[in-house]
Amino acid sequence: MFLQIENFLTADEVQSVREIARQAKFIEGRRSNPHNPTKDSSIVDPSDPVGQKASQIALAALQRSEEARNFVFPQRVAVPSLCRYAVGMKYGPHIDAAYLPLGPQPLRSDVSCTMWISNPADYEGGELVSHLGSEIVRIKGNAGAVVFYPSTTVHQVVPVSSGERLVIITFIESQIPDQLQRDMLYALGEVRALEGLKMDWRNRTQLDYVIANLHRMWST
């Protein structure tokens, strides 16, 4: 299951990240995944204090979004990275690494996240393409939008043919590592949010009971 949220970043936050991109130091993107020859992008140097401000903006958005939390069930979040795709740059079909070497305990990537900084009209190409069996899903979000999707999904960024694609990416270790269980809890939460006030209190309490105990049962 995918979740797209419009206006995940405010207009002011988007403008701030664009200004950061003009000042920050970018390095070759393959440094973050040197074993994948299909990766051709630039990322902000993690040690650059200017670039770190973009990461802080992205983390703040993740922390305040109840909709994102209810979908992802975050336990740990990798430091977000500001990425730039100039003309000709791309990221071929791949699956995100299962574990990221962060600190003493590697972070398991359960959910991947892309936040758009560029307006879709500012560049050609550069769509995020996901391969779901025989189906192909193309996503090109508006500035400030976000998409969350399972890190097990085969996906790619098609070549940028004009303009510049700016995005922030991150990876999330979920409290609920199993994708189907995570989707079921999200669906139950949506039912509670949409129908809960119409329910008899006994039924609402039973629904809360199921959600809370499935969360306990499935959490790592």
mmCIF file with all atom_site columns, C-alpha atoms in Angstrom:
data_model
loop_
_atom_site.group_PDB
_atom_site.id
_atom_site.type_symbol
_atom_site.label_atom_id
_atom_site.label_alt_id
_atom_site.label_comp_id
_atom_site.label_asym_id
_atom_site.label_entity_id
_atom_site.label_seq_id
_atom_site.pdbx_PDB_ins_code
_atom_site.Cartn_x
_atom_site.Cartn_y
_atom_site.Cartn_z
_atom_site.occupancy
_atom_site.B_iso_or_equiv
_atom_site.pdbx_formal_charge
_atom_site.auth_seq_id
_atom_site.auth_comp_id
_atom_site.auth_asym_id
_atom_site.auth_atom_id
_atom_site.pdbx_PDB_model_num
ATOM 1   C CA . MET A 1 1   ? 0.000   0.000  0.000   1.00 0.00 ? 1   MET A CA 1
ATOM 2   C CA . PHE A 1 2   ? 1.126   3.528  -0.836  1.00 0.00 ? 2   PHE A CA 1
ATOM 3   C CA . LEU A 1 3   ? 0.204   6.726  1.003   1.00 0.00 ? 3   LEU A CA 1
ATOM 4   C CA . GLN A 1 4   ? 0.440   10.132 -0.672  1.00 0.00 ? 4   GLN A CA 1
ATOM 5   C CA . ILE A 1 5   ? -0.101  13.320 1.341   1.00 0.00 ? 5   ILE A CA 1
ATOM 6   C CA . GLU A 1 6   ? -0.370  16.754 -0.246  1.00 0.00 ? 6   GLU A CA 1
ATOM 7   C CA . ASN A 1 7   ? 1.102   19.775 1.583   1.00 0.00 ? 7   ASN A CA 1
ATOM 8   C CA . PHE A 1 8   ? 3.153   17.542 3.855   1.00 0.00 ? 8   PHE A CA 1
ATOM 9   C CA . LEU A 1 9   ? 5.710   20.341 3.855   1.00 0.00 ? 9   LEU A CA 1
ATOM 10  C CA . THR A 1 10  ? 4.404   23.896 4.085   1.00 0.00 ? 10  THR A CA 1
ATOM 11  C CA . ALA A 1 11  ? 5.098   26.398 1.318   1.00 0.00 ? 11  ALA A CA 1
ATOM 12  C CA . ASP A 1 12  ? 7.582   28.179 3.608   1.00 0.00 ? 12  ASP A CA 1
ATOM 13  C CA . GLU A 1 13  ? 9.377   24.900 4.329   1.00 0.00 ? 13  GLU A CA 1
ATOM 14  C CA . VAL A 1 14  ? 9.608   24.097 0.623   1.00 0.00 ? 14  VAL A CA 1
ATOM 15  C CA . GLN A 1 15  ? 11.052  27.539 -0.065  1.00 0.00 ? 15  GLN A CA 1
ATOM 16  C CA . SER A 1 16  ? 13.544  27.121 2.797   1.00 0.00 ? 16  SER A CA 1
ATOM 17  C CA . VAL A 1 17  ? 14.739  23.775 1.419   1.00 0.00 ? 17  VAL A CA 1
ATOM 18  C CA . ARG A 1 18  ? 15.157  25.285 -2.053  1.00 0.00 ? 18  ARG A CA 1
ATOM 19  C CA . GLU A 1 19  ? 17.307  28.029 -0.538  1.00 0.00 ? 19  GLU A CA 1
ATOM 20  C CA . ILE A 1 20  ? 19.317  25.396 1.334   1.00 0.00 ? 20  ILE A CA 1
ATOM 21  C CA . ALA A 1 21  ? 19.861  23.526 -1.935  1.00 0.00 ? 21  ALA A CA 1
ATOM 22  C CA . ARG A 1 22  ? 21.385  26.663 -3.463  1.00 0.00 ? 22  ARG A CA 1
ATOM 23  C CA . GLN A 1 23  ? 23.904  26.964 -0.621  1.00 0.00 ? 23  GLN A CA 1
ATOM 24  C CA . ALA A 1 24  ? 24.642  23.391 0.454   1.00 0.00 ? 24  ALA A CA 1
ATOM 25  C CA . LYS A 1 25  ? 27.493  21.189 -0.698  1.00 0.00 ? 25  LYS A CA 1
ATOM 26  C CA . PHE A 1 26  ? 26.391  18.262 -2.866  1.00 0.00 ? 26  PHE A CA 1
ATOM 27  C CA . ILE A 1 27  ? 28.378  15.089 -3.405  1.00 0.00 ? 27  ILE A CA 1
ATOM 28  C CA . GLU A 1 28  ? 27.995  12.090 -5.693  1.00 0.00 ? 28  GLU A CA 1
ATOM 29  C CA . GLY A 1 29  ? 24.891  10.132 -4.724  1.00 0.00 ? 29  GLY A CA 1
ATOM 30  C CA . ARG A 1 30  ? 26.540  6.758  -5.229  1.00 0.00 ? 30  ARG A CA 1
ATOM 31  C CA . ARG A 1 31  ? 28.537  7.288  -2.042  1.00 0.00 ? 31  ARG A CA 1
ATOM 32  C CA . SER A 1 32  ? 25.394  6.284  -0.146  1.00 0.00 ? 32  SER A CA 1
ATOM 33  C CA . ASN A 1 33  ? 24.978  3.123  -2.246  1.00 0.00 ? 33  ASN A CA 1
ATOM 34  C CA . PRO A 1 34  ? 28.304  2.381  -3.997  1.00 0.00 ? 34  PRO A CA 1
ATOM 35  C CA . HIS A 1 35  ? 27.265  -1.135 -5.029  1.00 0.00 ? 35  HIS A CA 1
ATOM 36  C CA . ASN A 1 36  ? 24.424  0.029  -7.289  1.00 0.00 ? 36  ASN A CA 1
ATOM 37  C CA . PRO A 1 37  ? 25.778  1.180  -10.664 1.00 0.00 ? 37  PRO A CA 1
ATOM 38  C CA . THR A 1 38  ? 22.351  2.471  -11.743 1.00 0.00 ? 38  THR A CA 1
ATOM 39  C CA . LYS A 1 39  ? 22.349  5.309  -9.199  1.00 0.00 ? 39  LYS A CA 1
ATOM 40  C CA . ASP A 1 40  ? 23.204  8.666  -10.762 1.00 0.00 ? 40  ASP A CA 1
ATOM 41  C CA . SER A 1 41  ? 22.264  11.619 -8.577  1.00 0.00 ? 41  SER A CA 1
ATOM 42  C CA . SER A 1 42  ? 23.723  14.118 -6.130  1.00 0.00 ? 42  SER A CA 1
ATOM 43  C CA . ILE A 1 43  ? 23.059  14.243 -2.396  1.00 0.00 ? 43  ILE A CA 1
ATOM 44  C CA . VAL A 1 44  ? 23.862  16.892 0.181   1.00 0.00 ? 44  VAL A CA 1
ATOM 45  C CA . ASP A 1 45  ? 27.050  16.114 2.064   1.00 0.00 ? 45  ASP A CA 1
ATOM 46  C CA . PRO A 1 46  ? 25.843  14.695 5.416   1.00 0.00 ? 46  PRO A CA 1
ATOM 47  C CA . SER A 1 47  ? 28.531  16.684 7.218   1.00 0.00 ? 47  SER A CA 1
ATOM 48  C CA . ASP A 1 48  ? 27.424  20.016 5.718   1.00 0.00 ? 48  ASP A CA 1
ATOM 49  C CA . PRO A 1 49  ? 25.707  22.112 8.453   1.00 0.00 ? 49  PRO A CA 1
ATOM 50  C CA . VAL A 1 50  ? 23.637  23.931 5.821   1.00 0.00 ? 50  VAL A CA 1
ATOM 51  C CA . GLY A 1 51  ? 22.338  20.677 4.373   1.00 0.00 ? 51  GLY A CA 1
ATOM 52  C CA . GLN A 1 52  ? 21.507  19.380 7.841   1.00 0.00 ? 52  GLN A CA 1
ATOM 53  C CA . LYS A 1 53  ? 18.853  22.095 8.113   1.00 0.00 ? 53  LYS A CA 1
ATOM 54  C CA . ALA A 1 54  ? 16.899  20.376 5.307   1.00 0.00 ? 54  ALA A CA 1
ATOM 55  C CA . SER A 1 55  ? 17.010  17.123 7.269   1.00 0.00 ? 55  SER A CA 1
ATOM 56  C CA . GLN A 1 56  ? 15.636  18.890 10.332  1.00 0.00 ? 56  GLN A CA 1
ATOM 57  C CA . ILE A 1 57  ? 12.745  20.351 8.341   1.00 0.00 ? 57  ILE A CA 1
ATOM 58  C CA . ALA A 1 58  ? 11.855  16.919 6.981   1.00 0.00 ? 58  ALA A CA 1
ATOM 59  C CA . LEU A 1 59  ? 12.027  15.277 10.411  1.00 0.00 ? 59  LEU A CA 1
ATOM 60  C CA . ALA A 1 60  ? 9.777   17.961 11.892  1.00 0.00 ? 60  ALA A CA 1
ATOM 61  C CA . ALA A 1 61  ? 7.174   17.275 9.191   1.00 0.00 ? 61  ALA A CA 1
ATOM 62  C CA . LEU A 1 62  ? 7.297   13.550 9.939   1.00 0.00 ? 62  LEU A CA 1
ATOM 63  C CA . GLN A 1 63  ? 6.872   14.144 13.651  1.00 0.00 ? 63  GLN A CA 1
ATOM 64  C CA . ARG A 1 64  ? 3.802   16.371 13.303  1.00 0.00 ? 64  ARG A CA 1
ATOM 65  C CA . SER A 1 65  ? 1.911   14.329 10.699  1.00 0.00 ? 65  SER A CA 1
ATOM 66  C CA . GLU A 1 66  ? -0.608  12.088 12.440  1.00 0.00 ? 66  GLU A CA 1
ATOM 67  C CA . GLU A 1 67  ? -1.652  10.611 9.082   1.00 0.00 ? 67  GLU A CA 1
ATOM 68  C CA . ALA A 1 68  ? 1.924   9.545  8.349   1.00 0.00 ? 68  ALA A CA 1
ATOM 69  C CA . ARG A 1 69  ? 2.416   8.092  11.827  1.00 0.00 ? 69  ARG A CA 1
ATOM 70  C CA . ASN A 1 70  ? -0.800  6.074  11.553  1.00 0.00 ? 70  ASN A CA 1
ATOM 71  C CA . PHE A 1 71  ? 0.370   4.606  8.241   1.00 0.00 ? 71  PHE A CA 1
ATOM 72  C CA . VAL A 1 72  ? 4.034   3.989  9.021   1.00 0.00 ? 72  VAL A CA 1
ATOM 73  C CA . PHE A 1 73  ? 4.064   3.273  12.795  1.00 0.00 ? 73  PHE A CA 1
ATOM 74  C CA . PRO A 1 74  ? 7.592   4.725  12.987  1.00 0.00 ? 74  PRO A CA 1
ATOM 75  C CA . GLN A 1 75  ? 10.131  3.319  15.397  1.00 0.00 ? 75  GLN A CA 1
ATOM 76  C CA . ARG A 1 76  ? 13.326  4.780  13.939  1.00 0.00 ? 76  ARG A CA 1
ATOM 77  C CA . VAL A 1 77  ? 13.878  7.185  11.055  1.00 0.00 ? 77  VAL A CA 1
ATOM 78  C CA . ALA A 1 78  ? 17.049  7.557  9.007   1.00 0.00 ? 78  ALA A CA 1
ATOM 79  C CA . VAL A 1 79  ? 18.412  11.082 8.678   1.00 0.00 ? 79  VAL A CA 1
ATOM 80  C CA . PRO A 1 80  ? 16.620  12.495 5.604   1.00 0.00 ? 80  PRO A CA 1
ATOM 81  C CA . SER A 1 81  ? 18.785  13.338 2.582   1.00 0.00 ? 81  SER A CA 1
ATOM 82  C CA . LEU A 1 82  ? 18.273  16.174 0.118   1.00 0.00 ? 82  LEU A CA 1
ATOM 83  C CA . CYS A 1 83  ? 18.810  14.796 -3.397  1.00 0.00 ? 83  CYS A CA 1
ATOM 84  C CA . ARG A 1 84  ? 19.306  16.549 -6.719  1.00 0.00 ? 84  ARG A CA 1
ATOM 85  C CA . TYR A 1 85  ? 18.759  15.080 -10.179 1.00 0.00 ? 85  TYR A CA 1
ATOM 86  C CA . ALA A 1 86  ? 20.129  17.237 -12.997 1.00 0.00 ? 86  ALA A CA 1
ATOM 87  C CA . VAL A 1 87  ? 19.549  16.562 -16.691 1.00 0.00 ? 87  VAL A CA 1
ATOM 88  C CA . GLY A 1 88  ? 20.392  12.963 -17.568 1.00 0.00 ? 88  GLY A CA 1
ATOM 89  C CA . MET A 1 89  ? 20.491  11.770 -13.970 1.00 0.00 ? 89  MET A CA 1
ATOM 90  C CA . LYS A 1 90  ? 18.433  8.770  -12.908 1.00 0.00 ? 90  LYS A CA 1
ATOM 91  C CA . TYR A 1 91  ? 18.214  5.825  -10.523 1.00 0.00 ? 91  TYR A CA 1
ATOM 92  C CA . GLY A 1 92  ? 17.613  2.512  -12.248 1.00 0.00 ? 92  GLY A CA 1
ATOM 93  C CA . PRO A 1 93  ? 15.271  -0.239 -10.994 1.00 0.00 ? 93  PRO A CA 1
ATOM 94  C CA . HIS A 1 94  ? 16.234  -1.316 -7.487  1.00 0.00 ? 94  HIS A CA 1
ATOM 95  C CA . ILE A 1 95  ? 15.007  -2.364 -4.058  1.00 0.00 ? 95  ILE A CA 1
ATOM 96  C CA . ASP A 1 96  ? 16.140  -0.309 -1.090  1.00 0.00 ? 96  ASP A CA 1
ATOM 97  C CA . ALA A 1 97  ? 18.698  -1.950 1.165   1.00 0.00 ? 97  ALA A CA 1
ATOM 98  C CA . ALA A 1 98  ? 17.227  -4.042 3.977   1.00 0.00 ? 98  ALA A CA 1
ATOM 99  C CA . TYR A 1 99  ? 19.452  -2.421 6.616   1.00 0.00 ? 99  TYR A CA 1
ATOM 100 C CA . LEU A 1 100 ? 21.199  0.934  6.815   1.00 0.00 ? 100 LEU A CA 1
ATOM 101 C CA . PRO A 1 101 ? 24.434  1.163  8.840   1.00 0.00 ? 101 PRO A CA 1
ATOM 102 C CA . LEU A 1 102 ? 23.336  3.830  11.293  1.00 0.00 ? 102 LEU A CA 1
ATOM 103 C CA . GLY A 1 103 ? 24.990  3.864  14.706  1.00 0.00 ? 103 GLY A CA 1
ATOM 104 C CA . PRO A 1 104 ? 25.589  0.754  16.799  1.00 0.00 ? 104 PRO A CA 1
ATOM 105 C CA . GLN A 1 105 ? 22.333  -0.851 15.619  1.00 0.00 ? 105 GLN A CA 1
ATOM 106 C CA . PRO A 1 106 ? 21.554  -0.924 11.873  1.00 0.00 ? 106 PRO A CA 1
ATOM 107 C CA . LEU A 1 107 ? 18.208  0.546  10.869  1.00 0.00 ? 107 LEU A CA 1
ATOM 108 C CA . ARG A 1 108 ? 15.864  -1.862 9.082   1.00 0.00 ? 108 ARG A CA 1
ATOM 109 C CA . SER A 1 109 ? 14.187  -0.134 6.131   1.00 0.00 ? 109 SER A CA 1
ATOM 110 C CA . ASP A 1 110 ? 10.503  -1.098 6.164   1.00 0.00 ? 110 ASP A CA 1
ATOM 111 C CA . VAL A 1 111 ? 9.034   2.031  4.567   1.00 0.00 ? 111 VAL A CA 1
ATOM 112 C CA . SER A 1 112 ? 10.647  4.378  2.052   1.00 0.00 ? 112 SER A CA 1
ATOM 113 C CA . CYS A 1 113 ? 9.682   8.028  1.764   1.00 0.00 ? 113 CYS A CA 1
ATOM 114 C CA . THR A 1 114 ? 10.048  10.693 -0.933  1.00 0.00 ? 114 THR A CA 1
ATOM 115 C CA . MET A 1 115 ? 9.197   14.371 -0.341  1.00 0.00 ? 115 MET A CA 1
ATOM 116 C CA . TRP A 1 116 ? 9.032   16.625 -3.393  1.00 0.00 ? 116 TRP A CA 1
ATOM 117 C CA . ILE A 1 117 ? 10.718  20.034 -3.329  1.00 0.00 ? 117 ILE A CA 1
ATOM 118 C CA . SER A 1 118 ? 10.584  20.880 -7.052  1.00 0.00 ? 118 SER A CA 1
ATOM 119 C CA . ASN A 1 119 ? 7.323   21.729 -8.782  1.00 0.00 ? 119 ASN A CA 1
ATOM 120 C CA . PRO A 1 120 ? 6.448   19.094 -11.414 1.00 0.00 ? 120 PRO A CA 1
ATOM 121 C CA . ALA A 1 121 ? 6.355   21.817 -14.084 1.00 0.00 ? 121 ALA A CA 1
ATOM 122 C CA . ASP A 1 122 ? 9.997   22.716 -13.349 1.00 0.00 ? 122 ASP A CA 1
ATOM 123 C CA . TYR A 1 123 ? 11.430  19.529 -14.855 1.00 0.00 ? 123 TYR A CA 1
ATOM 124 C CA . GLU A 1 124 ? 10.674  16.847 -17.432 1.00 0.00 ? 124 GLU A CA 1
ATOM 125 C CA . GLY A 1 125 ? 11.086  13.158 -16.666 1.00 0.00 ? 125 GLY A CA 1
ATOM 126 C CA . GLY A 1 126 ? 12.224  12.233 -13.174 1.00 0.00 ? 126 GLY A CA 1
ATOM 127 C CA . GLU A 1 127 ? 9.079   10.320 -12.236 1.00 0.00 ? 127 GLU A CA 1
ATOM 128 C CA . LEU A 1 128 ? 9.226   7.845  -9.366  1.00 0.00 ? 128 LEU A CA 1
ATOM 129 C CA . VAL A 1 129 ? 8.194   4.584  -11.039 1.00 0.00 ? 129 VAL A CA 1
ATOM 130 C CA . SER A 1 130 ? 7.144   1.547  -8.992  1.00 0.00 ? 130 SER A CA 1
ATOM 131 C CA . HIS A 1 131 ? 6.834   -1.940 -10.454 1.00 0.00 ? 131 HIS A CA 1
ATOM 132 C CA . LEU A 1 132 ? 3.944   -3.805 -8.836  1.00 0.00 ? 132 LEU A CA 1
ATOM 133 C CA . GLY A 1 133 ? 3.796   -7.164 -10.574 1.00 0.00 ? 133 GLY A CA 1
ATOM 134 C CA . SER A 1 134 ? 2.641   -6.458 -14.119 1.00 0.00 ? 134 SER A CA 1
ATOM 135 C CA . GLU A 1 135 ? 1.520   -2.932 -13.174 1.00 0.00 ? 135 GLU A CA 1
ATOM 136 C CA . ILE A 1 136 ? 3.623   0.219  -13.329 1.00 0.00 ? 136 ILE A CA 1
ATOM 137 C CA . VAL A 1 137 ? 2.801   3.194  -11.098 1.00 0.00 ? 137 VAL A CA 1
ATOM 138 C CA . ARG A 1 138 ? 4.250   6.608  -11.979 1.00 0.00 ? 138 ARG A CA 1
ATOM 139 C CA . ILE A 1 139 ? 4.340   9.334  -9.340  1.00 0.00 ? 139 ILE A CA 1
ATOM 140 C CA . LYS A 1 140 ? 5.432   12.938 -9.800  1.00 0.00 ? 140 LYS A CA 1
ATOM 141 C CA . GLY A 1 141 ? 4.321   14.840 -6.732  1.00 0.00 ? 141 GLY A CA 1
ATOM 142 C CA . ASN A 1 142 ? 3.602   18.496 -6.265  1.00 0.00 ? 142 ASN A CA 1
ATOM 143 C CA . ALA A 1 143 ? 6.059   20.577 -4.284  1.00 0.00 ? 143 ALA A CA 1
ATOM 144 C CA . GLY A 1 144 ? 5.533   19.786 -0.607  1.00 0.00 ? 144 GLY A CA 1
ATOM 145 C CA . ALA A 1 145 ? 3.852   16.429 -1.247  1.00 0.00 ? 145 ALA A CA 1
ATOM 146 C CA . VAL A 1 146 ? 5.131   13.104 0.104   1.00 0.00 ? 146 VAL A CA 1
ATOM 147 C CA . VAL A 1 147 ? 4.708   9.440  -0.732  1.00 0.00 ? 147 VAL A CA 1
ATOM 148 C CA . PHE A 1 148 ? 5.333   6.487  1.592   1.00 0.00 ? 148 PHE A CA 1
ATOM 149 C CA . TYR A 1 149 ? 5.737   2.992  0.130   1.00 0.00 ? 149 TYR A CA 1
ATOM 150 C CA . PRO A 1 150 ? 7.155   -0.394 1.183   1.00 0.00 ? 150 PRO A CA 1
ATOM 151 C CA . SER A 1 151 ? 10.931  -0.539 0.896   1.00 0.00 ? 151 SER A CA 1
ATOM 152 C CA . THR A 1 152 ? 10.518  -3.997 -0.671  1.00 0.00 ? 152 THR A CA 1
ATOM 153 C CA . THR A 1 153 ? 8.961   -2.405 -3.771  1.00 0.00 ? 153 THR A CA 1
ATOM 154 C CA . VAL A 1 154 ? 10.985  -2.467 -7.002  1.00 0.00 ? 154 VAL A CA 1
ATOM 155 C CA . HIS A 1 155 ? 11.185  1.172  -8.056  1.00 0.00 ? 155 HIS A CA 1
ATOM 156 C CA . GLN A 1 156 ? 13.265  3.642  -10.040 1.00 0.00 ? 156 GLN A CA 1
ATOM 157 C CA . VAL A 1 157 ? 13.650  7.308  -10.954 1.00 0.00 ? 157 VAL A CA 1
ATOM 158 C CA . VAL A 1 158 ? 13.495  7.747  -14.722 1.00 0.00 ? 158 VAL A CA 1
ATOM 159 C CA . PRO A 1 159 ? 16.037  10.101 -16.356 1.00 0.00 ? 159 PRO A CA 1
ATOM 160 C CA . VAL A 1 160 ? 15.474  13.835 -16.025 1.00 0.00 ? 160 VAL A CA 1
ATOM 161 C CA . SER A 1 161 ? 15.320  15.288 -19.534 1.00 0.00 ? 161 SER A CA 1
ATOM 162 C CA . SER A 1 162 ? 15.139  18.986 -18.598 1.00 0.00 ? 162 SER A CA 1
ATOM 163 C CA . GLY A 1 163 ? 15.207  21.120 -15.482 1.00 0.00 ? 163 GLY A CA 1
ATOM 164 C CA . GLU A 1 164 ? 16.142  19.841 -12.038 1.00 0.00 ? 164 GLU A CA 1
ATOM 165 C CA . ARG A 1 165 ? 14.440  17.401 -9.663  1.00 0.00 ? 165 ARG A CA 1
ATOM 166 C CA . LEU A 1 166 ? 14.868  18.160 -5.948  1.00 0.00 ? 166 LEU A CA 1
ATOM 167 C CA . VAL A 1 167 ? 13.530  15.694 -3.382  1.00 0.00 ? 167 VAL A CA 1
ATOM 168 C CA . ILE A 1 168 ? 14.162  14.639 0.196   1.00 0.00 ? 168 ILE A CA 1
ATOM 169 C CA . ILE A 1 169 ? 14.297  10.911 0.860   1.00 0.00 ? 169 ILE A CA 1
ATOM 170 C CA . THR A 1 170 ? 14.388  8.866  4.029   1.00 0.00 ? 170 THR A CA 1
ATOM 171 C CA . PHE A 1 171 ? 13.819  5.335  5.296   1.00 0.00 ? 171 PHE A CA 1
ATOM 172 C CA . ILE A 1 172 ? 11.766  4.261  8.276   1.00 0.00 ? 172 ILE A CA 1
ATOM 173 C CA . GLU A 1 173 ? 11.956  1.267  10.575  1.00 0.00 ? 173 GLU A CA 1
ATOM 174 C CA . SER A 1 174 ? 8.381   0.493  11.569  1.00 0.00 ? 174 SER A CA 1
ATOM 175 C CA . GLN A 1 175 ? 7.081   -0.896 14.842  1.00 0.00 ? 175 GLN A CA 1
ATOM 176 C CA . ILE A 1 176 ? 5.159   -3.305 12.569  1.00 0.00 ? 176 ILE A CA 1
ATOM 177 C CA . PRO A 1 177 ? 7.711   -4.871 10.180  1.00 0.00 ? 177 PRO A CA 1
ATOM 178 C CA . ASP A 1 178 ? 5.198   -7.038 8.315   1.00 0.00 ? 178 ASP A CA 1
ATOM 179 C CA . GLN A 1 179 ? 3.669   -5.035 5.452   1.00 0.00 ? 179 GLN A CA 1
ATOM 180 C CA . LEU A 1 180 ? 0.286   -6.807 5.477   1.00 0.00 ? 180 LEU A CA 1
ATOM 181 C CA . GLN A 1 181 ? -0.083  -6.406 9.233   1.00 0.00 ? 181 GLN A CA 1
ATOM 182 C CA . ARG A 1 182 ? 0.843   -2.731 8.916   1.00 0.00 ? 182 ARG A CA 1
ATOM 183 C CA . ASP A 1 183 ? -1.751  -2.255 6.165   1.00 0.00 ? 183 ASP A CA 1
ATOM 184 C CA . MET A 1 184 ? -4.432  -4.010 8.238   1.00 0.00 ? 184 MET A CA 1
ATOM 185 C CA . LEU A 1 185 ? -3.776  -1.808 11.275  1.00 0.00 ? 185 LEU A CA 1
ATOM 186 C CA . TYR A 1 186 ? -3.915  1.291  9.085   1.00 0.00 ? 186 TYR A CA 1
ATOM 187 C CA . ALA A 1 187 ? -7.232  0.124  7.573   1.00 0.00 ? 187 ALA A CA 1
ATOM 188 C CA . LEU A 1 188 ? -8.710  -0.529 11.020  1.00 0.00 ? 188 LEU A CA 1
ATOM 189 C CA . GLY A 1 189 ? -7.530  2.894  12.145  1.00 0.00 ? 189 GLY A CA 1
ATOM 190 C CA . GLU A 1 190 ? -9.253  4.488  9.135   1.00 0.00 ? 190 GLU A CA 1
ATOM 191 C CA . VAL A 1 191 ? -12.504 2.703  10.031  1.00 0.00 ? 191 VAL A CA 1
ATOM 192 C CA . ARG A 1 192 ? -12.225 3.992  13.590  1.00 0.00 ? 192 ARG A CA 1
ATOM 193 C CA . ALA A 1 193 ? -11.554 7.542  12.405  1.00 0.00 ? 193 ALA A CA 1
ATOM 194 C CA . LEU A 1 194 ? -14.407 7.571  9.869   1.00 0.00 ? 194 LEU A CA 1
ATOM 195 C CA . GLU A 1 195 ? -17.055 5.522  11.652  1.00 0.00 ? 195 GLU A CA 1
ATOM 196 C CA . GLY A 1 196 ? -16.088 5.570  15.317  1.00 0.00 ? 196 GLY A CA 1
ATOM 197 C CA . LEU A 1 197 ? -18.356 8.437  16.369  1.00 0.00 ? 197 LEU A CA 1
ATOM 198 C CA . LYS A 1 198 ? -21.345 6.664  14.797  1.00 0.00 ? 198 LYS A CA 1
ATOM 199 C CA . MET A 1 199 ? -20.750 3.450  16.732  1.00 0.00 ? 199 MET A CA 1
ATOM 200 C CA . ASP A 1 200 ? -22.333 2.333  19.954  1.00 0.00 ? 200 ASP A CA 1
ATOM 201 C CA . TRP A 1 201 ? -19.724 2.767  22.676  1.00 0.00 ? 201 TRP A CA 1
ATOM 202 C CA . ARG A 1 202 ? -19.495 -1.010 23.149  1.00 0.00 ? 202 ARG A CA 1
ATOM 203 C CA . ASN A 1 203 ? -18.626 -1.560 19.494  1.00 0.00 ? 203 ASN A CA 1
ATOM 204 C CA . ARG A 1 204 ? -16.169 1.319  19.536  1.00 0.00 ? 204 ARG A CA 1
ATOM 205 C CA . THR A 1 205 ? -14.497 -0.167 22.605  1.00 0.00 ? 205 THR A CA 1
ATOM 206 C CA . GLN A 1 206 ? -14.293 -3.567 20.922  1.00 0.00 ? 206 GLN A CA 1
ATOM 207 C CA . LEU A 1 207 ? -12.647 -1.963 17.884  1.00 0.00 ? 207 LEU A CA 1
ATOM 208 C CA . ASP A 1 208 ? -10.156 -0.155 20.132  1.00 0.00 ? 208 ASP A CA 1
ATOM 209 C CA . TYR A 1 209 ? -9.474  -3.465 21.886  1.00 0.00 ? 209 TYR A CA 1
ATOM 210 C CA . VAL A 1 210 ? -8.678  -5.217 18.597  1.00 0.00 ? 210 VAL A CA 1
ATOM 211 C CA . ILE A 1 211 ? -6.461  -2.405 17.291  1.00 0.00 ? 211 ILE A CA 1
ATOM 212 C CA . ALA A 1 212 ? -4.488  -1.993 20.516  1.00 0.00 ? 212 ALA A CA 1
ATOM 213 C CA . ASN A 1 213 ? -3.862  -5.693 20.992  1.00 0.00 ? 213 ASN A CA 1
ATOM 214 C CA . LEU A 1 214 ? -2.946  -6.368 17.374  1.00 0.00 ? 214 LEU A CA 1
ATOM 215 C CA . HIS A 1 215 ? -0.488  -3.484 17.694  1.00 0.00 ? 215 HIS A CA 1
ATOM 216 C CA . ARG A 1 216 ? 1.003   -5.121 20.802  1.00 0.00 ? 216 ARG A CA 1
ATOM 217 C CA . MET A 1 217 ? 1.053   -8.555 19.183  1.00 0.00 ? 217 MET A CA 1
ATOM 218 C CA . TRP A 1 218 ? 2.705   -7.453 15.946  1.00 0.00 ? 218 TRP A CA 1
ATOM 219 C CA . SER A 1 219 ? 5.172   -4.897 17.284  1.00 0.00 ? 219 SER A CA 1
ATOM 220 C CA . THR A 1 220 ? 8.850   -5.744 17.361  1.00 0.00 ? 220 THR A CA 1
#
